Amino acid sequence: MKRKLVLAALPVVLGAAVVAAPATAAAQPELSGKTVEYNVLAADGVGVKAVERAVERAGGDVTRSNAAAGLLTVTAPENGFTERMRSVREVLYASRSVTVGHSPDARKARVADQDAVEKENRGQGKKGKRKPAPAGMDPLDGQLWGLTSVRSDLARTEQPGDRRVKVGVLDTGVDGSHPDIAPNFDARLSRNFTHDIPVDENGNTVDGPCEFSGCVDPANWDDGGHGTHVAGTIAAAANGFGVSGVAPNVSIVNIRGGQDSGFFFLQPVVDALTYAGDAGLDVVNMSFYVDPWLYNCADNPADTPEQQAQQRMTLTAMTRALNYAHDKGVTQVVSLGNNHEDHGDPHDDLGSPNFPDGNAHPRDIDNATCRVMPIEGPHSIGVSAYGPSMAKADYSSYGLERISVSAPGGWFRDYFGTPRFRTNENMILSTYPKNVGIAEGMIDPATGEVTPDGVAAGVQKACQGDACGYYQFLQGTSMASPHASGVAALIVSEYGEYRGGKASMDPDDVQRVLEETAFERPCPTPRTVDYLDEGRDDSFTATCAGDAEFNGFYGHGNVDAWAAVTMGDKYL
């Protein structure tokens, strides 16, 4: 789960949420001050049109509205507006949203921390069903140990995926022009729900200079690299070039909810999730948490009332969006996180809120009332990460409470005591946008060749005629979840219904096949594992609970594409 990958195109709410009270005849508070942004959440069962009218009566202007989740972005004077909202029955919460940022260097630090990127080394009979032609392997696939671990190499001989199956990548964007992405990229359905923010109101860098007019990136663009890496693992084309994905024939849909700078704000994420349901997407991959709180707590005593309100809004809006997408037929696959903690017994939260800088404060986390979103929301299929030795990666979170399955996430420090320890090949190789490679100093902008720093980091270039693509190694639960998303897409391809050029399958059925066909992996012996030899401290020490059928390190087991497409019908 890349943490934090993105900081904000759209503002995040940072203010007082208020439960509506009965209207009174008291005079309305005066509105004054500069115009700022708020988020407003409709009360349960209230339509957004009623809330829009109430906002306008209170002196605000609605700039963005999500009917499915009841979440609005509003502009109004900085003084008096939330007080007016208190008397509005239709409103559950209203809170100030503040756009803030951090420097590109800070973004890179967060990517390194959250993705655990090591900077030191860088069936016939169903209507419309067609018998698929087998797909082959691509030249660089020999370096993709994760591809063979999930047995995609075998699965594609029977079911390489169907183009009518749509996988949404809710991330920093997808480079739709990459030669390994372009054949499967659905430009018609792809959307960008963010706006670039060059600097915040205090002049701090957020996303940096806008690359495109209007500060809105095209829906085939990725300035972070994370989303493109994820997309390649899911469905890079098997085209005799570069790498291929777990499900090399399904379609990739960019539903961008993350900023260039690496944060994911509430409104863009909610908009992307509800759009996935409305657009008929079959699977959505999510490798992030919603900023600015790692754990959203309803009433943590260490937080101010305004901070508590913001977290309650995130919990409610995300729960609505996740339920909406699921009810529309979307299977939601979520990385378990890189916080190396048991989700049933979480660490203290020392880094929230992660902006504005300087506001983080230590919080004891009550597991009963605090949740990470979206992984601890409804209908989330949680995925942990393992390395090439099949051992749980040191960074990967775990625990019986939220885990569903495990998948290859890479582990740079795998194979301690052997020549393979701390090598790039222990991580996950996938697609890399050229523009990001240039910005990070990995690709020479003049020649297009990989720089010495890029070579050291394992960056690779592959060309076919005039078309060249680039590839990078990363690790994290962000790399594990797309392996599981690819298998989920193969399950829909094999067992879904096809009508009107679209696929569909109940998300609960997809999850059941994914879990039941996973390769069971028992807890290690001994059950408690420390990573001191690998250079980690005691906070990484983990204990595996459960048995071979289901445990905290591997869930129901390692996802298995071959078993899923050849044996999954037993569980339907």
PDB file of C-alpha atoms in Angstrom, residues 240-477:
ATOM      1  CA  GLY A 240       5.971 -10.181 -27.517  1.00  0.00           C
ATOM      2  CA  PHE A 241       7.445  -7.054 -25.963  1.00  0.00           C
ATOM      3  CA  GLY A 242       8.637  -6.065 -22.487  1.00  0.00           C
ATOM      4  CA  VAL A 243       6.562  -7.657 -19.707  1.00  0.00           C
ATOM      5  CA  SER A 244       3.077  -9.114 -19.421  1.00  0.00           C
ATOM      6  CA  GLY A 245       0.541  -8.922 -16.598  1.00  0.00           C
ATOM      7  CA  VAL A 246      -1.303 -11.527 -14.583  1.00  0.00           C
ATOM      8  CA  ALA A 247      -4.387 -11.062 -16.795  1.00  0.00           C
ATOM      9  CA  PRO A 248      -2.801  -9.935 -20.074  1.00  0.00           C
ATOM     10  CA  ASN A 249      -6.011  -9.625 -22.116  1.00  0.00           C
ATOM     11  CA  VAL A 250      -8.326  -7.680 -19.785  1.00  0.00           C
ATOM     12  CA  SER A 251      -8.904  -3.940 -20.063  1.00  0.00           C
ATOM     13  CA  ILE A 252      -7.284  -1.310 -17.841  1.00  0.00           C
ATOM     14  CA  VAL A 253      -9.325   1.725 -16.788  1.00  0.00           C
ATOM     15  CA  ASN A 254      -7.609   4.650 -15.101  1.00  0.00           C
ATOM     16  CA  ILE A 255      -9.845   6.074 -12.345  1.00  0.00           C
ATOM     17  CA  ARG A 256      -7.339   8.445 -10.860  1.00  0.00           C
ATOM     18  CA  GLY A 257      -7.954   9.619  -7.309  1.00  0.00           C
ATOM     19  CA  GLY A 258      -4.396  10.415  -6.236  1.00  0.00           C
ATOM     20  CA  GLN A 259      -2.256  13.501  -6.691  1.00  0.00           C
ATOM     21  CA  ASP A 260       1.110  13.841  -8.386  1.00  0.00           C
ATOM     22  CA  SER A 261       2.559  14.524  -4.953  1.00  0.00           C
ATOM     23  CA  GLY A 262       1.339  11.273  -3.442  1.00  0.00           C
ATOM     24  CA  PHE A 263      -1.729  11.924  -1.312  1.00  0.00           C
ATOM     25  CA  PHE A 264      -5.278  10.650  -1.710  1.00  0.00           C
ATOM     26  CA  PHE A 265      -7.983  13.079  -0.636  1.00  0.00           C
ATOM     27  CA  LEU A 266     -11.517  12.149   0.275  1.00  0.00           C
ATOM     28  CA  GLN A 267     -13.567  13.713  -2.546  1.00  0.00           C
ATOM     29  CA  PRO A 268     -11.521  12.363  -5.497  1.00  0.00           C
ATOM     30  CA  VAL A 269     -11.395   8.874  -3.965  1.00  0.00           C
ATOM     31  CA  VAL A 270     -15.147   8.820  -3.309  1.00  0.00           C
ATOM     32  CA  ASP A 271     -15.815  10.133  -6.819  1.00  0.00           C
ATOM     33  CA  ALA A 272     -13.603   7.444  -8.360  1.00  0.00           C
ATOM     34  CA  LEU A 273     -15.244   4.631  -6.375  1.00  0.00           C
ATOM     35  CA  THR A 274     -18.802   5.608  -7.203  1.00  0.00           C
ATOM     36  CA  TYR A 275     -17.829   6.143 -10.845  1.00  0.00           C
ATOM     37  CA  ALA A 276     -16.452   2.586 -10.913  1.00  0.00           C
ATOM     38  CA  GLY A 277     -19.912   1.358 -10.009  1.00  0.00           C
ATOM     39  CA  ASP A 278     -21.701   3.590 -12.488  1.00  0.00           C
ATOM     40  CA  ALA A 279     -19.299   2.728 -15.329  1.00  0.00           C
ATOM     41  CA  GLY A 280     -19.728  -1.018 -14.824  1.00  0.00           C
ATOM     42  CA  LEU A 281     -16.139  -1.801 -13.838  1.00  0.00           C
ATOM     43  CA  ASP A 282     -15.597  -5.357 -12.645  1.00  0.00           C
ATOM     44  CA  VAL A 283     -12.572  -4.989 -10.356  1.00  0.00           C
ATOM     45  CA  VAL A 284     -10.929  -1.993  -8.689  1.00  0.00           C
ATOM     46  CA  ASN A 285      -7.421  -2.076  -7.233  1.00  0.00           C
ATOM     47  CA  MET A 286      -6.642   0.268  -4.328  1.00  0.00           C
ATOM     48  CA  SER A 287      -3.180   0.666  -2.802  1.00  0.00           C
ATOM     49  CA  PHE A 288      -3.448   3.652  -0.480  1.00  0.00           C
ATOM     50  CA  TYR A 289      -5.160   5.081   2.562  1.00  0.00           C
ATOM     51  CA  VAL A 290      -7.271   8.214   2.573  1.00  0.00           C
ATOM     52  CA  ASP A 291      -5.364  11.206   3.909  1.00  0.00           C
ATOM     53  CA  PRO A 292      -4.603  12.842   6.238  1.00  0.00           C
ATOM     54  CA  TRP A 293      -5.238  10.183   8.923  1.00  0.00           C
ATOM     55  CA  LEU A 294      -3.752   6.700   8.889  1.00  0.00           C
ATOM     56  CA  TYR A 295      -6.362   5.652  11.444  1.00  0.00           C
ATOM     57  CA  ASN A 296      -9.706   7.445  11.370  1.00  0.00           C
ATOM     58  CA  CYS A 297     -11.028   7.462  14.940  1.00  0.00           C
ATOM     59  CA  ALA A 298     -14.490   8.596  15.904  1.00  0.00           C
ATOM     60  CA  ASP A 299     -13.508  10.213  19.182  1.00  0.00           C
ATOM     61  CA  ASN A 300      -9.820   9.759  19.978  1.00  0.00           C
ATOM     62  CA  PRO A 301      -9.079  11.930  23.048  1.00  0.00           C
ATOM     63  CA  ALA A 302      -5.772  13.080  21.572  1.00  0.00           C
ATOM     64  CA  ASP A 303      -7.600  14.819  18.718  1.00  0.00           C
ATOM     65  CA  THR A 304      -9.438  18.126  18.734  1.00  0.00           C
ATOM     66  CA  PRO A 305     -13.217  18.152  18.131  1.00  0.00           C
ATOM     67  CA  GLU A 306     -12.540  19.467  14.619  1.00  0.00           C
ATOM     68  CA  GLN A 307     -10.119  16.608  13.918  1.00  0.00           C
ATOM     69  CA  GLN A 308     -12.566  14.046  15.271  1.00  0.00           C
ATOM     70  CA  ALA A 309     -15.232  15.477  12.985  1.00  0.00           C
ATOM     71  CA  GLN A 310     -13.004  15.185   9.949  1.00  0.00           C
ATOM     72  CA  GLN A 311     -12.315  11.526  10.672  1.00  0.00           C
ATOM     73  CA  ARG A 312     -16.010  10.727  11.179  1.00  0.00           C
ATOM     74  CA  MET A 313     -16.743  12.289   7.787  1.00  0.00           C
ATOM     75  CA  THR A 314     -14.083  10.126   6.124  1.00  0.00           C
ATOM     76  CA  LEU A 315     -15.438   6.970   7.747  1.00  0.00           C
ATOM     77  CA  THR A 316     -19.023   7.689   6.711  1.00  0.00           C
ATOM     78  CA  ALA A 317     -18.312   8.859   3.155  1.00  0.00           C
ATOM     79  CA  MET A 318     -15.919   5.990   2.391  1.00  0.00           C
ATOM     80  CA  THR A 319     -18.324   3.409   3.808  1.00  0.00           C
ATOM     81  CA  ARG A 320     -21.071   4.752   1.561  1.00  0.00           C
ATOM     82  CA  ALA A 321     -18.799   4.717  -1.510  1.00  0.00           C
ATOM     83  CA  LEU A 322     -17.496   1.182  -0.884  1.00  0.00           C
ATOM     84  CA  ASN A 323     -21.022  -0.136  -0.375  1.00  0.00           C
ATOM     85  CA  TYR A 324     -22.229   1.643  -3.503  1.00  0.00           C
ATOM     86  CA  ALA A 325     -19.486   0.179  -5.701  1.00  0.00           C
ATOM     87  CA  HIS A 326     -20.012  -3.324  -4.300  1.00  0.00           C
ATOM     88  CA  ASP A 327     -23.762  -3.143  -4.854  1.00  0.00           C
ATOM     89  CA  LYS A 328     -23.038  -2.162  -8.470  1.00  0.00           C
ATOM     90  CA  GLY A 329     -20.923  -5.293  -8.994  1.00  0.00           C
ATOM     91  CA  VAL A 330     -17.389  -4.037  -8.309  1.00  0.00           C
ATOM     92  CA  THR A 331     -14.881  -6.402  -6.664  1.00  0.00           C
ATOM     93  CA  GLN A 332     -12.612  -4.236  -4.486  1.00  0.00           C
ATOM     94  CA  VAL A 333      -9.041  -5.433  -3.891  1.00  0.00           C
ATOM     95  CA  VAL A 334      -7.012  -3.458  -1.341  1.00  0.00           C
ATOM     96  CA  SER A 335      -3.403  -3.669  -0.185  1.00  0.00           C
ATOM     97  CA  LEU A 336      -3.097  -4.523   3.499  1.00  0.00           C
ATOM     98  CA  GLY A 337      -0.508  -1.828   4.167  1.00  0.00           C
ATOM     99  CA  ASN A 338       3.212  -1.402   4.788  1.00  0.00           C
ATOM    100  CA  ASN A 339       2.994  -0.512   8.460  1.00  0.00           C
ATOM    101  CA  HIS A 340       4.223  -3.978   9.565  1.00  0.00           C
ATOM    102  CA  GLU A 341       1.448  -4.240  12.145  1.00  0.00           C
ATOM    103  CA  ASP A 342      -1.321  -6.622  13.099  1.00  0.00           C
ATOM    104  CA  HIS A 343      -4.570  -4.947  12.042  1.00  0.00           C
ATOM    105  CA  GLY A 344      -6.234  -6.461  15.106  1.00  0.00           C
ATOM    106  CA  ASP A 345      -3.608  -4.991  17.439  1.00  0.00           C
ATOM    107  CA  PRO A 346      -2.405  -1.793  15.773  1.00  0.00           C
ATOM    108  CA  HIS A 347       0.644   0.246  16.674  1.00  0.00           C
ATOM    109  CA  ASP A 348       0.298   3.739  18.055  1.00  0.00           C
ATOM    110  CA  ASP A 349      -0.294   6.262  15.262  1.00  0.00           C
ATOM    111  CA  LEU A 350       2.628   8.679  15.352  1.00  0.00           C
ATOM    112  CA  GLY A 351       2.279  10.270  11.916  1.00  0.00           C
ATOM    113  CA  SER A 352      -1.274  11.581  11.680  1.00  0.00           C
ATOM    114  CA  PRO A 353      -2.450  13.951  10.473  1.00  0.00           C
ATOM    115  CA  ASN A 354       0.272  13.831   7.831  1.00  0.00           C
ATOM    116  CA  PHE A 355      -0.416  17.420   6.805  1.00  0.00           C
ATOM    117  CA  PRO A 356      -0.136  20.291   7.381  1.00  0.00           C
ATOM    118  CA  ASP A 357       3.419  19.644   8.416  1.00  0.00           C
ATOM    119  CA  GLY A 358       3.932  19.829  12.124  1.00  0.00           C
ATOM    120  CA  ASN A 359       0.405  18.787  13.153  1.00  0.00           C
ATOM    121  CA  ALA A 360       1.106  15.069  13.675  1.00  0.00           C
ATOM    122  CA  HIS A 361       0.775  13.925  17.261  1.00  0.00           C
ATOM    123  CA  PRO A 362       1.015  10.530  18.981  1.00  0.00           C
ATOM    124  CA  ARG A 363      -2.276   8.686  19.432  1.00  0.00           C
ATOM    125  CA  ASP A 364      -3.141   5.436  21.141  1.00  0.00           C
ATOM    126  CA  ILE A 365      -5.299   3.497  18.687  1.00  0.00           C
ATOM    127  CA  ASP A 366      -8.434   1.759  19.910  1.00  0.00           C
ATOM    128  CA  ASN A 367      -8.995  -1.072  17.485  1.00  0.00           C
ATOM    129  CA  ALA A 368     -12.749  -1.037  18.107  1.00  0.00           C
ATOM    130  CA  THR A 369     -13.285   2.603  17.100  1.00  0.00           C
ATOM    131  CA  CYS A 370     -10.421   3.426  14.699  1.00  0.00           C
ATOM    132  CA  ARG A 371     -10.172   2.263  11.082  1.00  0.00           C
ATOM    133  CA  VAL A 372      -7.813   2.614   8.124  1.00  0.00           C
ATOM    134  CA  MET A 373      -9.773   3.373   4.964  1.00  0.00           C
ATOM    135  CA  PRO A 374     -10.345   1.709   2.560  1.00  0.00           C
ATOM    136  CA  ILE A 375      -8.736  -1.508   3.853  1.00  0.00           C
ATOM    137  CA  GLU A 376     -10.940  -1.572   6.965  1.00  0.00           C
ATOM    138  CA  GLY A 377     -14.087  -0.575   5.127  1.00  0.00           C
ATOM    139  CA  PRO A 378     -16.811  -2.935   3.897  1.00  0.00           C
ATOM    140  CA  HIS A 379     -16.211  -5.377   1.023  1.00  0.00           C
ATOM    141  CA  SER A 380     -12.417  -4.816   0.919  1.00  0.00           C
ATOM    142  CA  ILE A 381     -10.379  -7.893  -0.036  1.00  0.00           C
ATOM    143  CA  GLY A 382      -7.162  -7.416   1.950  1.00  0.00           C
ATOM    144  CA  VAL A 383      -3.850  -8.594   0.462  1.00  0.00           C
ATOM    145  CA  SER A 384      -0.559  -9.110   2.307  1.00  0.00           C
ATOM    146  CA  ALA A 385       2.846  -9.323   0.624  1.00  0.00           C
ATOM    147  CA  TYR A 386       5.519 -12.002   0.443  1.00  0.00           C
ATOM    148  CA  GLY A 387       8.971 -12.147  -1.137  1.00  0.00           C
ATOM    149  CA  PRO A 388      10.472 -14.612  -3.631  1.00  0.00           C
ATOM    150  CA  SER A 389      11.293 -17.081  -0.824  1.00  0.00           C
ATOM    151  CA  MET A 390       7.534 -17.028  -0.013  1.00  0.00           C
ATOM    152  CA  ALA A 391       8.238 -15.557   3.425  1.00  0.00           C
ATOM    153  CA  LYS A 392       6.062 -12.658   4.568  1.00  0.00           C
ATOM    154  CA  ALA A 393       7.832  -9.414   3.674  1.00  0.00           C
ATOM    155  CA  ASP A 394       9.042  -7.552   6.752  1.00  0.00           C
ATOM    156  CA  TYR A 395       7.111  -4.375   5.877  1.00  0.00           C
ATOM    157  CA  SER A 396       3.779  -6.107   5.218  1.00  0.00           C
ATOM    158  CA  SER A 397       0.942  -5.648   7.668  1.00  0.00           C
ATOM    159  CA  TYR A 398      -0.899  -8.819   8.648  1.00  0.00           C
ATOM    160  CA  GLY A 399      -3.489 -10.220  11.022  1.00  0.00           C
ATOM    161  CA  LEU A 400      -6.641 -12.339  11.044  1.00  0.00           C
ATOM    162  CA  GLU A 401      -8.918  -9.327  11.220  1.00  0.00           C
ATOM    163  CA  ARG A 402      -8.491  -7.854   7.714  1.00  0.00           C
ATOM    164  CA  ILE A 403      -6.483 -10.305   5.616  1.00  0.00           C
ATOM    165  CA  SER A 404      -8.068 -12.263   2.782  1.00  0.00           C
ATOM    166  CA  VAL A 405      -5.171 -13.584   0.680  1.00  0.00           C
ATOM    167  CA  SER A 406      -1.462 -13.034   0.065  1.00  0.00           C
ATOM    168  CA  ALA A 407       0.435 -12.264  -3.132  1.00  0.00           C
ATOM    169  CA  PRO A 408       3.912 -11.343  -4.400  1.00  0.00           C
ATOM    170  CA  GLY A 409       4.891  -7.874  -3.205  1.00  0.00           C
ATOM    171  CA  GLY A 410       8.644  -8.162  -3.392  1.00  0.00           C
ATOM    172  CA  TRP A 411      11.142  -8.067  -0.549  1.00  0.00           C
ATOM    173  CA  PHE A 412      14.505  -6.446  -1.168  1.00  0.00           C
ATOM    174  CA  ARG A 413      15.913  -7.965   2.042  1.00  0.00           C
ATOM    175  CA  ASP A 414      14.799 -11.522   1.297  1.00  0.00           C
ATOM    176  CA  TYR A 415      17.343 -14.371   1.331  1.00  0.00           C
ATOM    177  CA  PHE A 416      19.457 -13.062   4.203  1.00  0.00           C
ATOM    178  CA  GLY A 417      22.877 -14.735   4.244  1.00  0.00           C
ATOM    179  CA  THR A 418      22.934 -15.434   0.492  1.00  0.00           C
ATOM    180  CA  PRO A 419      24.127 -13.464  -2.545  1.00  0.00           C
ATOM    181  CA  ARG A 420      20.470 -12.645  -3.321  1.00  0.00           C
ATOM    182  CA  PHE A 421      20.094 -10.568  -0.137  1.00  0.00           C
ATOM    183  CA  ARG A 422      19.363  -6.911  -0.918  1.00  0.00           C
ATOM    184  CA  THR A 423      19.095  -7.311  -4.686  1.00  0.00           C
ATOM    185  CA  ASN A 424      16.652  -5.606  -7.051  1.00  0.00           C
ATOM    186  CA  GLU A 425      15.537  -8.939  -8.436  1.00  0.00           C
ATOM    187  CA  ASN A 426      13.802  -9.704  -5.129  1.00  0.00           C
ATOM    188  CA  MET A 427      11.320  -6.929  -5.935  1.00  0.00           C
ATOM    189  CA  ILE A 428       8.595  -6.612  -8.586  1.00  0.00           C
ATOM    190  CA  LEU A 429       9.428  -5.422 -12.107  1.00  0.00           C
ATOM    191  CA  SER A 430       6.700  -3.566 -13.979  1.00  0.00           C
ATOM    192  CA  THR A 431       5.951  -0.682 -16.291  1.00  0.00           C
ATOM    193  CA  TYR A 432       7.508   2.767 -15.706  1.00  0.00           C
ATOM    194  CA  PRO A 433       6.430   6.065 -17.318  1.00  0.00           C
ATOM    195  CA  LYS A 434       9.226   7.731 -19.254  1.00  0.00           C
ATOM    196  CA  ASN A 435       8.332  11.169 -17.902  1.00  0.00           C
ATOM    197  CA  VAL A 436       8.717   9.924 -14.327  1.00  0.00           C
ATOM    198  CA  GLY A 437      12.006   8.212 -15.136  1.00  0.00           C
ATOM    199  CA  ILE A 438      13.356  11.471 -16.531  1.00  0.00           C
ATOM    200  CA  ALA A 439      12.156  13.455 -13.504  1.00  0.00           C
ATOM    201  CA  GLU A 440      13.770  10.962 -11.129  1.00  0.00           C
ATOM    202  CA  GLY A 441      17.076  10.961 -12.992  1.00  0.00           C
ATOM    203  CA  MET A 442      16.753   7.359 -14.159  1.00  0.00           C
ATOM    204  CA  ILE A 443      16.388   8.142 -17.866  1.00  0.00           C
ATOM    205  CA  ASP A 444      18.491  10.579 -19.885  1.00  0.00           C
ATOM    206  CA  PRO A 445      16.061  13.093 -21.451  1.00  0.00           C
ATOM    207  CA  ALA A 446      18.359  13.732 -24.422  1.00  0.00           C
ATOM    208  CA  THR A 447      19.153  10.153 -25.425  1.00  0.00           C
ATOM    209  CA  GLY A 448      16.355   8.159 -23.832  1.00  0.00           C
ATOM    210  CA  GLU A 449      18.929   5.786 -22.378  1.00  0.00           C
ATOM    211  CA  VAL A 450      18.920   4.529 -18.790  1.00  0.00           C
ATOM    212  CA  THR A 451      21.322   6.573 -16.649  1.00  0.00           C
ATOM    213  CA  PRO A 452      23.962   5.020 -14.360  1.00  0.00           C
ATOM    214  CA  ASP A 453      21.652   5.680 -11.397  1.00  0.00           C
ATOM    215  CA  GLY A 454      18.881   3.956 -13.292  1.00  0.00           C
ATOM    216  CA  VAL A 455      21.069   0.947 -14.040  1.00  0.00           C
ATOM    217  CA  ALA A 456      21.930   0.658 -10.339  1.00  0.00           C
ATOM    218  CA  ALA A 457      18.225   0.782  -9.482  1.00  0.00           C
ATOM    219  CA  GLY A 458      17.427  -1.926 -12.031  1.00  0.00           C
ATOM    220  CA  VAL A 459      15.589   0.302 -14.511  1.00  0.00           C
ATOM    221  CA  GLN A 460      15.346  -1.359 -17.930  1.00  0.00           C
ATOM    222  CA  LYS A 461      14.514  -0.287 -21.461  1.00  0.00           C
ATOM    223  CA  ALA A 462      12.950  -2.440 -24.167  1.00  0.00           C
ATOM    224  CA  CYS A 463      12.279  -1.432 -27.770  1.00  0.00           C
ATOM    225  CA  GLN A 464      10.343  -2.891 -30.651  1.00  0.00           C
ATOM    226  CA  GLY A 465      10.851  -0.853 -33.772  1.00  0.00           C
ATOM    227  CA  ASP A 466      10.402   2.793 -32.812  1.00  0.00           C
ATOM    228  CA  ALA A 467       8.395   1.960 -29.682  1.00  0.00           C
ATOM    229  CA  CYS A 468      10.340   1.849 -26.423  1.00  0.00           C
ATOM    230  CA  GLY A 469       9.112   1.125 -22.933  1.00  0.00           C
ATOM    231  CA  TYR A 470      10.738   1.413 -19.532  1.00  0.00           C
ATOM    232  CA  TYR A 471      10.456  -0.784 -16.451  1.00  0.00           C
ATOM    233  CA  GLN A 472      11.334  -0.385 -12.768  1.00  0.00           C
ATOM    234  CA  PHE A 473      11.525  -2.525  -9.639  1.00  0.00           C
ATOM    235  CA  LEU A 474       9.324  -1.645  -6.651  1.00  0.00           C
ATOM    236  CA  GLN A 475       8.182  -3.477  -3.549  1.00  0.00           C
ATOM    237  CA  GLY A 476       5.256  -3.146  -1.157  1.00  0.00           C
ATOM    238  CA  THR A 477       1.775  -4.415  -0.524  1.00  0.00           C
TER     239      THR A 477
END
